[in-house]
Amino acid sequence: MALYSEKVMDHFRNPRNVGVLEDANAVGEVGNAKCGDIMKMYLKIEDDVVQDVKFETFGCGSAIASSSMATELIKGKPLSEVSQLTNKAVTEALDGLPAHKLHCSVLAEEAIQAALQDYETRTGKHVQA
Ligand code: FES
């Protein structure tokens, strides 16, 4: 079996929603101290729905694929759902990651949570799970 699924390779080679979202109102940045990779998520939230999302990831292929898939999973979704997104859901949507690459999907979950935390700070609303 190949080390990486076709979905991982697809999202690594053609990542969705890459870049900076100029009118984002929720931004989260996280890093992994061990590998040094960094992930930044930009969300535009309106009416408690993620209307748009973009990401910048300075990291490995699995981190890029995970952030790309995570943006697809939360785009257009209500915050009640977005706040529940786990790295497990990201990994499953990618048809799996090798065990030693699971931490890359954790970055995606953490970056979204950090963005929601930022949104809470900016608005005073409580949206995190
Ligand atoms: Fe660090 Fe993938 S090796 S995020």
CSV table of C-alpha atoms and ligand atoms in Angstrom, one decimal:
chain,number,residue,atom,x,y,z
A,1,MET,CA,0.0,0.0,0.0
A,2,ALA,CA,1.2,3.5,-0.8
A,3,LEU,CA,2.3,5.5,2.2
A,4,TYR,CA,-0.1,8.3,1.3
A,5,SER,CA,-3.7,8.1,0.0
A,6,GLU,CA,-4.6,9.6,-3.3
A,7,LYS,CA,-6.6,12.2,-1.4
A,8,VAL,CA,-3.6,13.3,0.6
A,9,MET,CA,-1.5,13.5,-2.6
A,10,ASP,CA,-4.3,15.5,-4.4
A,11,HIS,CA,-4.7,18.0,-1.6
A,12,PHE,CA,-0.9,18.3,-1.3
A,13,ARG,CA,-0.4,18.9,-5.0
A,14,ASN,CA,-3.5,21.1,-5.5
A,15,PRO,CA,-4.3,22.6,-2.1
A,16,ARG,CA,-7.7,24.3,-1.8
A,17,ASN,CA,-8.2,27.7,-0.3
A,18,VAL,CA,-4.5,28.7,-0.1
A,19,GLY,CA,-3.6,32.3,0.8
A,20,VAL,CA,-4.4,35.2,2.9
A,21,LEU,CA,-8.1,36.3,3.5
A,22,GLU,CA,-7.9,40.0,3.6
A,23,ASP,CA,-11.3,40.5,5.3
A,24,ALA,CA,-11.0,37.7,7.7
A,25,ASN,CA,-12.4,38.4,11.2
A,26,ALA,CA,-10.9,35.3,12.9
A,27,VAL,CA,-7.3,34.3,12.5
A,28,GLY,CA,-5.5,31.5,14.2
A,29,GLU,CA,-1.8,30.5,14.0
A,30,VAL,CA,-0.3,27.5,15.6
A,31,GLY,CA,3.0,25.6,15.3
A,32,ASN,CA,4.5,22.3,16.3
A,33,ALA,CA,7.7,22.8,18.3
A,34,LYS,CA,9.2,19.5,17.3
A,35,CYS,CA,9.0,19.7,13.5
A,36,GLY,CA,8.9,23.5,13.4
A,37,ASP,CA,5.9,23.6,11.0
A,38,ILE,CA,3.5,26.5,11.2
A,39,MET,CA,-0.2,26.8,10.1
A,40,LYS,CA,-2.3,29.9,9.9
A,41,MET,CA,-6.1,29.9,9.3
A,42,TYR,CA,-8.1,32.9,8.2
A,43,LEU,CA,-11.9,32.7,8.6
A,44,LYS,CA,-14.6,35.1,7.6
A,45,ILE,CA,-17.5,34.6,9.9
A,46,GLU,CA,-21.0,36.0,9.3
A,47,ASP,CA,-24.3,35.1,10.9
A,48,ASP,CA,-22.4,32.3,12.8
A,49,VAL,CA,-21.4,30.7,9.6
A,50,VAL,CA,-17.9,30.3,8.1
A,51,GLN,CA,-18.5,32.2,4.8
A,52,ASP,CA,-14.9,31.9,3.6
A,53,VAL,CA,-11.6,30.5,4.7
A,54,LYS,CA,-8.0,30.4,3.6
A,55,PHE,CA,-4.8,29.1,5.0
A,56,GLU,CA,-1.1,29.4,4.9
A,57,THR,CA,1.0,26.4,5.9
A,58,PHE,CA,4.7,26.4,6.2
A,59,GLY,CA,5.1,22.7,6.7
A,60,CYS,CA,5.2,19.2,5.4
A,61,GLY,CA,3.0,17.7,2.8
A,62,SER,CA,0.7,16.1,5.3
A,63,ALA,CA,0.2,19.5,7.0
A,64,ILE,CA,-0.6,21.1,3.7
A,65,ALA,CA,-3.1,18.3,2.8
A,66,SER,CA,-4.6,18.5,6.3
A,67,SER,CA,-5.1,22.2,6.2
A,68,SER,CA,-6.5,22.1,2.7
A,69,MET,CA,-9.0,19.4,3.7
A,70,ALA,CA,-9.9,21.2,6.9
A,71,THR,CA,-10.8,24.3,5.0
A,72,GLU,CA,-13.1,22.2,2.7
A,73,LEU,CA,-14.7,20.7,5.7
A,74,ILE,CA,-15.6,24.0,7.4
A,75,LYS,CA,-16.4,26.3,4.5
A,76,GLY,CA,-20.1,27.2,4.6
A,77,LYS,CA,-20.6,25.4,7.9
A,78,PRO,CA,-22.2,26.8,11.1
A,79,LEU,CA,-19.8,27.6,14.0
A,80,SER,CA,-21.6,24.9,16.1
A,81,GLU,CA,-20.2,22.3,13.6
A,82,VAL,CA,-16.9,24.0,12.9
A,83,SER,CA,-16.1,24.1,16.6
A,84,GLN,CA,-16.5,20.3,16.8
A,85,LEU,CA,-14.1,19.5,14.0
A,86,THR,CA,-11.4,17.1,15.1
A,87,ASN,CA,-8.1,16.0,13.6
A,88,LYS,CA,-9.7,12.5,13.3
A,89,ALA,CA,-12.4,13.9,11.0
A,90,VAL,CA,-9.7,15.6,8.9
A,91,THR,CA,-7.7,12.4,8.8
A,92,GLU,CA,-10.7,10.3,7.8
A,93,ALA,CA,-11.6,12.7,5.1
A,94,LEU,CA,-8.1,12.3,3.7
A,95,ASP,CA,-8.5,8.5,3.8
A,96,GLY,CA,-5.9,8.3,6.5
A,97,LEU,CA,-2.4,9.5,7.3
A,98,PRO,CA,0.6,7.4,8.4
A,99,ALA,CA,0.8,7.2,12.3
A,100,HIS,CA,3.9,9.3,12.5
A,101,LYS,CA,2.0,12.0,10.5
A,102,LEU,CA,-1.1,12.2,12.6
A,103,HIS,CA,0.3,15.3,14.4
A,104,CYS,CA,0.1,17.2,11.1
A,105,SER,CA,-3.7,16.9,11.2
A,106,VAL,CA,-3.7,18.0,14.8
A,107,LEU,CA,-2.3,21.3,13.6
A,108,ALA,CA,-5.3,21.8,11.4
A,109,GLU,CA,-7.7,21.2,14.3
A,110,GLU,CA,-5.6,23.5,16.6
A,111,ALA,CA,-5.4,26.3,13.9
A,112,ILE,CA,-9.2,26.3,13.6
A,113,GLN,CA,-9.7,26.4,17.4
A,114,ALA,CA,-7.2,29.2,17.6
A,115,ALA,CA,-9.1,31.2,15.0
A,116,LEU,CA,-12.4,30.6,16.9
A,117,GLN,CA,-10.6,31.8,20.1
A,118,ASP,CA,-9.6,34.9,18.2
A,119,TYR,CA,-13.2,35.4,17.1
A,120,GLU,CA,-14.4,35.0,20.7
A,121,THR,CA,-11.9,37.6,21.8
A,122,ARG,CA,-12.9,40.0,19.1
A,123,THR,CA,-16.7,39.7,19.5
A,124,GLY,CA,-17.2,38.5,23.0
A,125,LYS,CA,-19.3,35.6,21.7
A,126,HIS,CA,-18.8,32.1,23.0
A,127,VAL,CA,-18.4,29.7,20.0
A,128,GLN,CA,-15.9,27.1,21.1
A,129,ALA,CA,-17.0,23.7,22.0
B,1,FES,FE1,5.2,18.7,11.3
B,1,FES,FE2,3.9,17.5,9.4
B,1,FES,S1,5.9,17.0,10.1
B,1,FES,S2,3.2,19.2,10.6
